[in-house]
Amino acid sequence: MLDAAKWLQGSALGHFMRESGVWTYAIVNLAHILGVASLFGSVLVLDLRLVGLGRRIPLAALADATVPVAVTGFLIAAATGVGLLVTKATEYVGNPFLAIKFPAILLALINVLVISRSDAWQARGQRELSPREHRRLAVMGGLSLACWLTAIAAGRLIAYW
Amino acid sequence: MRTISRRRFGTLIAATFGVVALLSARSVSAHHGWGGYLDAEFEITGTVESSVSLAGPHASMTIKGTDGHVWNLVLAPPPRSQQAGLKDGMIPVGAKVTAHGHRHRDNDRYEVKTERLTWGDKVFNVYPDRS
């Protein structure tokens, strides 16, 4: 683990993060937060709809509006997150919040995969969903919220260890 | 339908906030802010092990204290540390410095949130409003 962290820290990106000016970390940090905000803001709206709030809004329309924002937000957060991590990677070895954050993200992504492949999700906008399908989507929406909230909470707390 | 979803929504919110609360309860120490450090003023003198790094959320350096321990000196964020006159790698390894600030609450951690760093006749007030 420490070797991996040393390698990350010594990478070209690590050098760039440390040596390209005193504001670099702050700016990348800002982009990370904007990415997380876009991701979570859109996911929150979509997941609450999946859970059962605001059923008047067609799921297909809501998905069209939120999914691209969530994907873009995630990509920005992930890319900038790597930069933040490699700056002083060795300092994070043994930080328990990282050990919570990354599995939570992994679980959230697996959940995304499961939702997007489900019949209920693919049938959105094409036919009425059965009560069972509604329940399934609700469970996955709830799981999604729990995963992202855990990831964000643990992410924030990395700095407080 | 509506009442069921409301109830489910309530449970969900309670559960997620529970997770967050559980996580927060664990953390008392802090890199950011002063909460993770003792209130008492603290001072340690030593020789530089790794020089000033103006990178990451906070500038930092390590010294070998006169007590034999290697101390991690957490300075102000990089722009503020730079404003105080510090530059990347400016204090050579082996140089004698004194850090004044607050020690980490965890006794096993040799870490000082540094307000003022003294190197010879140079004084770097990285938190001038505090020291």
XYZ file of C-alpha atoms in Angstrom, chain A residues 18 22-23 25 48 51-53 55 87-88 91-92 97 100 135 138 142 145-146 149-150 153-154 156-157 159-161, chain B residues 1 5 8-9 12 16 19-20 23-24 26-27 29-32 53-60 78-79 82 88 109:
58
model
C 2.996 19.888 -6.032
C 0.562 27.394 -4.599
C -3.035 27.641 -5.840
C -4.389 22.197 -5.056
C -35.837 10.475 -4.745
C -37.871 5.988 -4.234
C -41.311 7.311 -5.005
C -41.295 11.055 -4.565
C -44.321 10.392 -9.337
C -0.324 15.191 -4.230
C 0.685 13.627 -0.918
C -0.172 10.733 3.953
C -3.409 8.908 3.247
C -12.163 7.156 5.687
C -14.932 3.615 3.517
C -40.365 -1.403 -5.691
C -37.137 2.274 -5.189
C -32.382 4.156 -1.934
C -28.461 7.532 -2.136
C -26.970 5.651 0.800
C -23.938 9.926 0.900
C -21.510 7.544 2.561
C -19.300 11.920 4.100
C -16.239 9.684 4.229
C -15.034 14.968 3.577
C -13.798 13.284 6.720
C -9.230 15.638 6.020
C -10.230 15.231 9.633
C -8.213 12.154 10.424
C -49.403 5.097 -2.884
C -43.740 6.539 -0.503
C -40.358 5.096 2.793
C -38.813 8.456 2.131
C -34.506 6.504 3.924
C -28.717 7.990 5.507
C -24.766 6.647 8.494
C -23.417 10.172 8.306
C -19.153 8.437 10.556
C -18.853 11.900 12.023
C -15.584 8.821 14.926
C -13.634 11.849 13.907
C -8.853 14.837 15.151
C -8.402 17.247 12.333
C -6.000 18.433 9.745
C -8.231 21.313 8.914
C 6.584 21.755 0.863
C 4.058 24.300 -0.373
C 1.750 21.608 -1.715
C -1.526 20.029 -0.829
C -4.190 21.413 1.488
C -1.526 22.653 3.904
C 2.144 23.423 3.534
C 4.243 21.100 5.651
C 0.230 27.026 0.536
C -0.765 30.560 -0.584
C 4.029 31.695 0.787
C 9.389 25.352 -1.507
C 1.049 11.676 16.891
